[in-house]
mmCIF file of C-alpha atoms in Angstrom:
data_model
loop_
_atom_site.group_PDB
_atom_site.id
_atom_site.type_symbol
_atom_site.label_atom_id
_atom_site.label_comp_id
_atom_site.label_asym_id
_atom_site.label_seq_id
_atom_site.Cartn_x
_atom_site.Cartn_y
_atom_site.Cartn_z
ATOM 1 C CA UNK A 21 -49.843 0.608 29.998
ATOM 2 C CA UNK A 22 -52.316 2.932 31.522
ATOM 3 C CA UNK A 23 -55.655 3.400 29.907
ATOM 4 C CA UNK A 24 -57.052 6.752 28.988
ATOM 5 C CA UNK A 25 -60.060 8.388 30.693
ATOM 6 C CA UNK A 26 -63.008 10.357 29.410
ATOM 7 C CA UNK A 27 -61.785 13.160 31.785
ATOM 8 C CA UNK A 28 -58.464 13.334 29.810
ATOM 9 C CA UNK A 29 -60.333 13.463 26.469
ATOM 10 C CA UNK A 30 -62.484 16.324 27.919
ATOM 11 C CA UNK A 31 -59.261 18.124 29.061
ATOM 12 C CA UNK A 32 -57.717 17.565 25.595
ATOM 13 C CA UNK A 33 -60.826 19.062 23.667
ATOM 14 C CA UNK A 34 -60.864 22.023 26.020
ATOM 15 C CA UNK A 35 -57.051 22.745 25.268
ATOM 16 C CA UNK A 36 -57.561 22.196 21.736
ATOM 17 C CA UNK A 37 -60.547 24.805 21.640
ATOM 18 C CA UNK A 38 -58.903 27.240 23.865
ATOM 19 C CA UNK A 39 -55.593 27.050 22.067
ATOM 20 C CA UNK A 40 -53.780 27.216 25.400
ATOM 21 C CA UNK A 41 -53.260 25.078 28.429
ATOM 22 C CA UNK A 42 -53.578 27.934 30.697
ATOM 23 C CA UNK A 43 -56.777 29.140 29.382
ATOM 24 C CA UNK A 44 -58.132 25.818 29.221
ATOM 25 C CA UNK A 45 -57.079 25.008 32.737
ATOM 26 C CA UNK A 46 -58.909 28.277 34.148
ATOM 27 C CA UNK A 47 -62.007 27.323 32.164
ATOM 28 C CA UNK A 48 -62.409 24.227 33.742
ATOM 29 C CA UNK A 49 -61.182 25.317 37.267
ATOM 30 C CA UNK A 50 -58.008 23.067 37.213
ATOM 31 C CA UNK A 51 -54.503 24.107 37.837
ATOM 32 C CA UNK A 52 -52.063 24.416 34.856
ATOM 33 C CA UNK A 53 -49.883 21.743 36.225
ATOM 34 C CA UNK A 54 -52.656 19.314 36.729
ATOM 35 C CA UNK A 55 -53.956 19.984 33.223
ATOM 36 C CA UNK A 56 -50.465 19.551 31.676
ATOM 37 C CA UNK A 57 -50.148 16.277 33.580
ATOM 38 C CA UNK A 58 -53.410 14.914 32.400
ATOM 39 C CA UNK A 59 -52.330 15.657 28.747
ATOM 40 C CA UNK A 60 -49.121 13.948 29.174
ATOM 41 C CA UNK A 61 -50.762 10.898 30.533
ATOM 42 C CA UNK A 62 -53.269 10.973 27.761
ATOM 43 C CA UNK A 63 -50.397 10.945 25.216
ATOM 44 C CA UNK A 64 -48.443 8.301 27.155
ATOM 45 C CA UNK A 65 -51.698 6.096 27.187
ATOM 46 C CA UNK A 66 -52.261 6.513 23.346
ATOM 47 C CA UNK A 67 -48.624 6.379 22.374
ATOM 48 C CA UNK A 68 -48.863 9.568 20.204
ATOM 49 C CA UNK A 69 -48.050 13.126 20.488
ATOM 50 C CA UNK A 70 -51.123 15.304 20.295
ATOM 51 C CA UNK A 71 -49.739 18.816 21.109
ATOM 52 C CA UNK A 72 -46.859 20.972 20.355
ATOM 53 C CA UNK A 73 -46.378 23.081 23.330
ATOM 54 C CA UNK A 74 -44.981 26.660 22.559
ATOM 55 C CA UNK A 75 -43.598 28.629 25.448
ATOM 56 C CA UNK A 76 -45.895 31.534 26.131
ATOM 57 C CA UNK A 77 -47.566 31.088 22.854
ATOM 58 C CA UNK A 78 -50.162 28.422 23.430
ATOM 59 C CA UNK A 79 -50.349 25.084 21.626
ATOM 60 C CA UNK A 80 -50.823 23.690 18.070
ATOM 61 C CA UNK A 81 -52.235 20.276 17.422
ATOM 62 C CA UNK A 82 -50.235 17.652 15.636
ATOM 63 C CA UNK A 83 -51.712 16.012 12.615
ATOM 64 C CA UNK A 84 -52.533 12.990 14.710
ATOM 65 C CA UNK A 85 -53.988 15.440 17.496
ATOM 66 C CA UNK A 86 -56.434 16.969 14.891
ATOM 67 C CA UNK A 87 -57.635 13.487 13.944
ATOM 68 C CA UNK A 88 -57.914 12.304 17.628
ATOM 69 C CA UNK A 89 -59.844 15.801 18.325
ATOM 70 C CA UNK A 90 -62.613 14.633 15.915
ATOM 71 C CA UNK A 91 -62.801 11.353 17.542
ATOM 72 C CA UNK A 92 -62.785 12.586 21.003
ATOM 73 C CA UNK A 93 -65.698 14.772 20.521
ATOM 74 C CA UNK A 94 -67.600 11.891 18.918
ATOM 75 C CA UNK A 95 -66.846 9.567 22.024
ATOM 76 C CA UNK A 96 -67.736 12.277 24.526
ATOM 77 C CA UNK A 97 -70.848 12.961 22.778
ATOM 78 C CA UNK A 98 -71.754 9.250 22.776
ATOM 79 C CA UNK A 99 -70.761 9.075 26.575
ATOM 80 C CA UNK A 100 -73.028 12.101 27.296
ATOM 81 C CA UNK A 101 -75.815 10.110 25.282
ATOM 82 C CA UNK A 102 -75.423 7.059 27.340
ATOM 83 C CA UNK A 103 -75.650 9.185 30.587
ATOM 84 C CA UNK A 104 -78.676 11.106 29.221
ATOM 85 C CA UNK A 105 -80.317 7.679 28.194
ATOM 86 C CA UNK A 106 -79.672 6.464 31.835
ATOM 87 C CA UNK A 107 -81.023 9.563 33.432
ATOM 88 C CA UNK A 108 -83.982 9.750 30.921
ATOM 89 C CA UNK A 109 -85.236 6.030 31.486
ATOM 90 C CA UNK A 110 -88.898 6.428 31.782
ATOM 91 C CA UNK A 111 -88.771 10.166 31.523
ATOM 92 C CA UNK A 112 -87.703 12.914 29.164
ATOM 93 C CA UNK A 113 -84.439 13.481 27.231
ATOM 94 C CA UNK A 114 -81.783 15.393 28.922
ATOM 95 C CA UNK A 115 -78.374 16.773 28.273
ATOM 96 C CA UNK A 116 -76.816 19.181 25.673
ATOM 97 C CA UNK A 117 -77.027 19.113 21.977
ATOM 98 C CA UNK A 118 -74.797 21.517 19.982
ATOM 99 C CA UNK A 119 -76.290 22.848 16.645
ATOM 100 C CA UNK A 120 -74.650 24.876 14.068
ATOM 101 C CA UNK A 121 -77.048 26.928 11.731
ATOM 102 C CA UNK A 122 -76.231 28.785 8.503
ATOM 103 C CA UNK A 123 -76.496 32.445 9.652
ATOM 104 C CA UNK A 124 -78.983 33.392 6.757
ATOM 105 C CA UNK A 125 -81.381 30.829 7.842
ATOM 106 C CA UNK A 126 -81.090 31.132 11.727
ATOM 107 C CA UNK A 127 -83.721 33.880 12.207
ATOM 108 C CA UNK A 128 -86.284 32.075 10.169
ATOM 109 C CA UNK A 129 -85.764 28.741 11.840
ATOM 110 C CA UNK A 130 -84.125 28.895 15.193
ATOM 111 C CA UNK A 131 -86.741 30.690 17.167
ATOM 112 C CA UNK A 132 -89.391 28.255 16.139
ATOM 113 C CA UNK A 133 -87.180 25.250 16.718
ATOM 114 C CA UNK A 134 -85.938 26.447 20.275
ATOM 115 C CA UNK A 135 -89.637 27.361 21.391
ATOM 116 C CA UNK A 136 -91.069 23.968 20.269
ATOM 117 C CA UNK A 137 -88.045 22.235 21.819
ATOM 118 C CA UNK A 138 -88.510 23.861 25.123
ATOM 119 C CA UNK A 139 -92.036 22.779 25.117
ATOM 120 C CA UNK A 140 -91.662 19.199 24.113
ATOM 121 C CA UNK A 141 -87.989 18.584 25.365
ATOM 122 C CA UNK A 142 -87.620 20.679 28.459
ATOM 123 C CA UNK A 143 -84.668 18.970 29.967
ATOM 124 C CA UNK A 144 -82.761 19.026 26.669
ATOM 125 C CA UNK A 145 -80.414 21.968 26.314
ATOM 126 C CA UNK A 146 -79.990 23.230 22.610
ATOM 127 C CA UNK A 147 -76.746 25.332 22.256
ATOM 128 C CA UNK A 148 -76.908 27.012 18.770
ATOM 129 C CA UNK A 149 -74.256 28.804 16.762
ATOM 130 C CA UNK A 150 -74.910 30.803 13.609
ATOM 131 C CA UNK A 151 -71.961 30.487 11.114
ATOM 132 C CA UNK A 152 -71.462 30.715 7.315
ATOM 133 C CA UNK A 153 -71.604 27.699 5.257
ATOM 134 C CA UNK A 154 -67.903 26.918 5.191
ATOM 135 C CA UNK A 155 -67.582 27.192 9.094
ATOM 136 C CA UNK A 156 -70.930 25.154 9.385
ATOM 137 C CA UNK A 157 -69.615 22.248 7.164
ATOM 138 C CA UNK A 158 -66.353 22.179 8.981
ATOM 139 C CA UNK A 159 -67.907 22.486 12.439
ATOM 140 C CA UNK A 160 -70.032 19.439 11.781
ATOM 141 C CA UNK A 161 -67.277 17.334 10.209
ATOM 142 C CA UNK A 162 -64.841 18.049 13.168
ATOM 143 C CA UNK A 163 -67.471 17.397 15.833
ATOM 144 C CA UNK A 164 -67.856 21.027 17.068
ATOM 145 C CA UNK A 165 -71.575 20.681 16.071
ATOM 146 C CA UNK A 166 -73.473 17.436 16.591
ATOM 147 C CA UNK A 167 -75.774 18.488 13.729
ATOM 148 C CA UNK A 168 -76.072 21.345 11.374
ATOM 149 C CA UNK A 169 -78.995 23.176 9.685
ATOM 150 C CA UNK A 170 -78.069 24.743 6.315
ATOM 151 C CA UNK A 171 -78.403 24.725 2.356
ATOM 152 C CA UNK A 172 -76.970 21.939 0.281
ATOM 153 C CA UNK A 173 -74.229 24.391 -0.936
ATOM 154 C CA UNK A 174 -71.051 22.687 0.217
ATOM 155 C CA UNK A 175 -69.775 19.544 -1.275
ATOM 156 C CA UNK A 176 -68.038 17.932 1.464
ATOM 157 C CA UNK A 177 -67.487 14.171 1.516
ATOM 158 C CA UNK A 178 -67.279 14.060 5.394
ATOM 159 C CA UNK A 179 -70.808 14.997 5.751
ATOM 160 C CA UNK A 180 -74.389 13.301 5.385
ATOM 161 C CA UNK A 181 -77.124 15.522 4.054
ATOM 162 C CA UNK A 182 -80.775 14.918 4.892
ATOM 163 C CA UNK A 183 -83.018 16.860 2.792
ATOM 164 C CA UNK A 184 -85.789 18.854 4.339
ATOM 165 C CA UNK A 185 -87.379 20.839 1.632
ATOM 166 C CA UNK A 186 -86.650 22.835 -1.444
ATOM 167 C CA UNK A 187 -86.681 26.905 -1.265
ATOM 168 C CA UNK A 188 -87.130 28.500 -4.691
ATOM 169 C CA UNK A 189 -85.798 32.003 -5.077
ATOM 170 C CA UNK A 190 -88.104 35.125 -5.355
ATOM 171 C CA UNK A 191 -87.717 38.709 -6.249
ATOM 172 C CA UNK A 192 -88.195 41.502 -3.430
ATOM 173 C CA UNK A 193 -89.142 44.839 -4.392
ATOM 174 C CA UNK A 194 -90.374 47.913 -2.712
ATOM 175 C CA UNK A 195 -94.034 48.022 -1.805
ATOM 176 C CA UNK A 196 -94.544 50.988 -4.208
ATOM 177 C CA UNK A 197 -92.514 49.341 -6.968
ATOM 178 C CA UNK A 198 -94.247 49.104 -10.402
ATOM 179 C CA UNK A 199 -94.137 45.314 -10.330
ATOM 180 C CA UNK A 200 -95.085 44.958 -6.725
ATOM 181 C CA UNK A 201 -98.692 43.794 -7.647
ATOM 182 C CA UNK A 202 -97.562 41.156 -10.177
ATOM 183 C CA UNK A 203 -98.419 37.430 -9.454
ATOM 184 C CA UNK A 204 -94.836 36.482 -10.959
ATOM 185 C CA UNK A 205 -92.157 38.303 -12.465
ATOM 186 C CA UNK A 206 -89.283 37.597 -15.029
ATOM 187 C CA UNK A 207 -85.617 38.639 -14.055
ATOM 188 C CA UNK A 208 -85.431 40.443 -17.342
ATOM 189 C CA UNK A 209 -87.983 42.728 -16.069
ATOM 190 C CA UNK A 210 -85.609 43.913 -13.565
ATOM 191 C CA UNK A 211 -82.496 43.745 -15.462
ATOM 192 C CA UNK A 212 -81.911 47.321 -15.823
ATOM 193 C CA UNK A 213 -82.482 48.256 -12.144
ATOM 194 C CA UNK A 214 -80.098 48.299 -9.328
ATOM 195 C CA UNK A 215 -79.784 45.197 -7.259
ATOM 196 C CA UNK A 216 -78.982 44.477 -3.717
ATOM 197 C CA UNK A 217 -76.806 41.199 -3.685
ATOM 198 C CA UNK A 218 -76.704 39.098 -0.457
ATOM 199 C CA UNK A 219 -72.939 38.703 -0.787
ATOM 200 C CA UNK A 220 -71.820 35.697 1.267
ATOM 201 C CA UNK A 221 -69.566 32.938 -0.012
ATOM 202 C CA UNK A 222 -71.492 30.134 -1.780
ATOM 203 C CA UNK A 223 -74.697 32.220 -1.524
ATOM 204 C CA UNK A 224 -73.218 34.700 -4.169
ATOM 205 C CA UNK A 225 -72.357 31.974 -6.426
ATOM 206 C CA UNK A 226 -75.869 30.462 -6.254
ATOM 207 C CA UNK A 227 -77.454 33.921 -7.058
ATOM 208 C CA UNK A 228 -74.967 34.333 -10.147
ATOM 209 C CA UNK A 229 -76.400 30.885 -11.258
ATOM 210 C CA UNK A 230 -80.036 32.007 -10.888
ATOM 211 C CA UNK A 231 -79.374 34.941 -13.102
ATOM 212 C CA UNK A 232 -77.161 33.111 -15.625
ATOM 213 C CA UNK A 233 -80.009 30.405 -15.857
ATOM 214 C CA UNK A 234 -82.410 33.166 -16.727
ATOM 215 C CA UNK A 235 -80.052 34.877 -19.221
ATOM 216 C CA UNK A 236 -79.819 37.963 -17.360
ATOM 217 C CA UNK A 237 -76.734 40.067 -16.110
ATOM 218 C CA UNK A 238 -77.820 41.973 -12.872
ATOM 219 C CA UNK A 239 -76.807 45.408 -12.204
ATOM 220 C CA UNK A 240 -75.292 44.908 -8.641
ATOM 221 C CA UNK A 241 -75.389 48.186 -7.044
ATOM 222 C CA UNK A 242 -75.167 47.222 -3.475
ATOM 223 C CA UNK A 243 -73.816 44.349 -1.533
ATOM 224 C CA UNK A 244 -74.357 42.989 2.017
ATOM 225 C CA UNK A 245 -73.594 40.056 4.117
ATOM 226 C CA UNK A 246 -77.051 40.317 5.911
ATOM 227 C CA UNK A 247 -80.750 39.587 4.673
ATOM 228 C CA UNK A 248 -82.062 42.443 6.509
ATOM 229 C CA UNK A 249 -79.772 45.054 5.096
ATOM 230 C CA UNK A 250 -80.826 43.896 1.607
ATOM 231 C CA UNK A 251 -84.509 43.980 2.656
ATOM 232 C CA UNK A 252 -84.048 47.595 4.035
ATOM 233 C CA UNK A 253 -82.484 48.913 0.848
ATOM 234 C CA UNK A 254 -85.422 47.419 -0.994
ATOM 235 C CA UNK A 255 -87.917 49.080 1.217
ATOM 236 C CA UNK A 256 -86.050 52.512 0.635
ATOM 237 C CA UNK A 257 -86.733 51.980 -3.022
ATOM 238 C CA UNK A 258 -82.883 51.764 -3.702
ATOM 239 C CA UNK A 259 -82.819 48.364 -5.295
ATOM 240 C CA UNK A 260 -84.557 44.953 -5.631
ATOM 241 C CA UNK A 261 -83.048 41.839 -4.281
ATOM 242 C CA UNK A 262 -83.432 37.932 -4.874
ATOM 243 C CA UNK A 263 -83.757 35.759 -1.729
ATOM 244 C CA UNK A 264 -85.115 32.377 -0.794
ATOM 245 C CA UNK A 265 -86.631 32.254 2.799
ATOM 246 C CA UNK A 266 -89.485 34.638 3.011
ATOM 247 C CA UNK A 267 -90.464 36.711 6.162
ATOM 248 C CA UNK A 268 -93.769 36.486 7.502
ATOM 249 C CA UNK A 269 -94.235 40.206 7.567
ATOM 250 C CA UNK A 270 -94.109 42.336 4.154
ATOM 251 C CA UNK A 271 -92.022 45.053 5.642
ATOM 252 C CA UNK A 272 -88.207 45.881 6.391
ATOM 253 C CA UNK A 273 -86.941 46.435 9.772
ATOM 254 C CA UNK A 274 -87.257 50.151 9.443
ATOM 255 C CA UNK A 275 -91.015 49.739 8.563
ATOM 256 C CA UNK A 276 -90.798 50.175 4.785
ATOM 257 C CA UNK A 277 -93.151 47.971 2.814
ATOM 258 C CA UNK A 278 -91.738 45.348 0.541
ATOM 259 C CA UNK A 279 -93.294 42.678 -1.825
ATOM 260 C CA UNK A 280 -92.135 39.229 -2.417
ATOM 261 C CA UNK A 281 -92.892 38.066 -6.072
ATOM 262 C CA UNK A 282 -92.229 34.433 -7.366
ATOM 263 C CA UNK A 283 -89.968 34.286 -10.309
ATOM 264 C CA UNK A 284 -91.264 33.095 -13.486
ATOM 265 C CA UNK A 285 -87.982 31.906 -15.125
ATOM 266 C CA UNK A 286 -86.778 28.540 -14.639
ATOM 267 C CA UNK A 287 -84.388 28.877 -11.834
ATOM 268 C CA UNK A 288 -82.530 26.509 -9.277
ATOM 269 C CA UNK A 289 -84.042 26.070 -6.035
ATOM 270 C CA UNK A 290 -81.931 25.714 -2.932
ATOM 271 C CA UNK A 291 -82.346 22.575 -0.720
ATOM 272 C CA UNK A 292 -82.567 22.971 3.112
ATOM 273 C CA UNK A 293 -80.538 20.132 4.716
ATOM 274 C CA UNK A 294 -79.829 18.591 8.062
ATOM 275 C CA UNK A 295 -76.044 17.835 8.258
ATOM 276 C CA UNK A 296 -74.290 15.027 10.243
ATOM 277 C CA UNK A 297 -70.658 13.793 10.210
ATOM 278 C CA UNK A 298 -70.298 10.549 8.398
ATOM 279 C CA UNK A 299 -67.716 9.401 10.803
ATOM 280 C CA UNK A 300 -69.983 10.079 13.874
ATOM 281 C CA UNK A 301 -72.792 7.884 14.916
ATOM 282 C CA UNK A 302 -75.785 10.215 15.706
ATOM 283 C CA UNK A 303 -76.680 10.305 19.373
ATOM 284 C CA UNK A 304 -80.175 9.851 20.658
ATOM 285 C CA UNK A 305 -80.460 13.695 21.367
ATOM 286 C CA UNK A 306 -79.432 14.352 17.702
ATOM 287 C CA UNK A 307 -81.900 11.995 16.374
ATOM 288 C CA UNK A 308 -84.858 13.249 18.202
ATOM 289 C CA UNK A 309 -84.124 17.019 17.358
ATOM 290 C CA UNK A 310 -83.553 16.026 13.735
ATOM 291 C CA UNK A 311 -87.053 14.378 13.660
ATOM 292 C CA UNK A 312 -88.243 17.555 15.286
ATOM 293 C CA UNK A 313 -86.633 19.590 12.470
ATOM 294 C CA UNK A 314 -88.303 17.434 9.966
ATOM 295 C CA UNK A 315 -91.620 18.021 11.488
ATOM 296 C CA UNK A 316 -91.277 21.825 11.543
ATOM 297 C CA UNK A 317 -89.280 22.381 8.450
ATOM 298 C CA UNK A 318 -89.811 19.430 6.213
ATOM 299 C CA UNK A 319 -91.809 19.272 2.909
ATOM 300 C CA UNK A 320 -95.092 18.277 4.063
ATOM 301 C CA UNK A 321 -96.366 17.607 0.607
ATOM 302 C CA UNK A 322 -93.720 14.765 0.277
ATOM 303 C CA UNK A 323 -94.700 13.071 3.460
#
């Protein structure tokens, strides 16, 4: 029986991600017939059916195909890691690392990470994708991302979590707000005022818990899926909000001043984490970038 090749696995991953043999073949500059033959040979070598072909409607993965997709991504990542190690003997790290980042955290973390990596790891390409927490967890687990950066909000047994630091919540009010000069504030002091809620899956449940622990029922007047919209509403004096990561600049995007105030109540902090798939052995690239993340974003007081 013929053995499979890395090239066949690359084609299989391309088809699975494109959802179509035709689109995948075009993306890798291969004829459709050659792509189809490579997939048939791969199925023959492995002795299982990976795809169900639908005439003019693309493909779907079989249950075995879905499992092999995860393993294929991991094997291809390890192969690329070996190639990078060989090329980098006596020199710098090379290759490509795919990173998923929780969309709320991305503006605060990715620019610094990419800037420092460009200086320290000039031959390593970091490909980043900003997603919600559910897609981040699934992407890391199925091998779409070699590593993830997010909050410890998703309980997924397929993932390893490596804590970076705890991020407590704070209240954000307009610069002209009556409490803007306070050193701390209790959520009860804001209970009767309109709130702008960061309304994302997992995040909204966390903020509900923050208020529940403080014994306060917020008056949610506005909802947004972006931090900057919440900050802009606050800057306009329309509401207050509760967030975790703080901007270095005390104003909204439209220039209106805002004030961040620590919360005096006993409230749960979020934990910033690195995510890896339990089923995957971290590549050398991932290990180096993970260490860089710890240096940049880790809790220095605990080091």
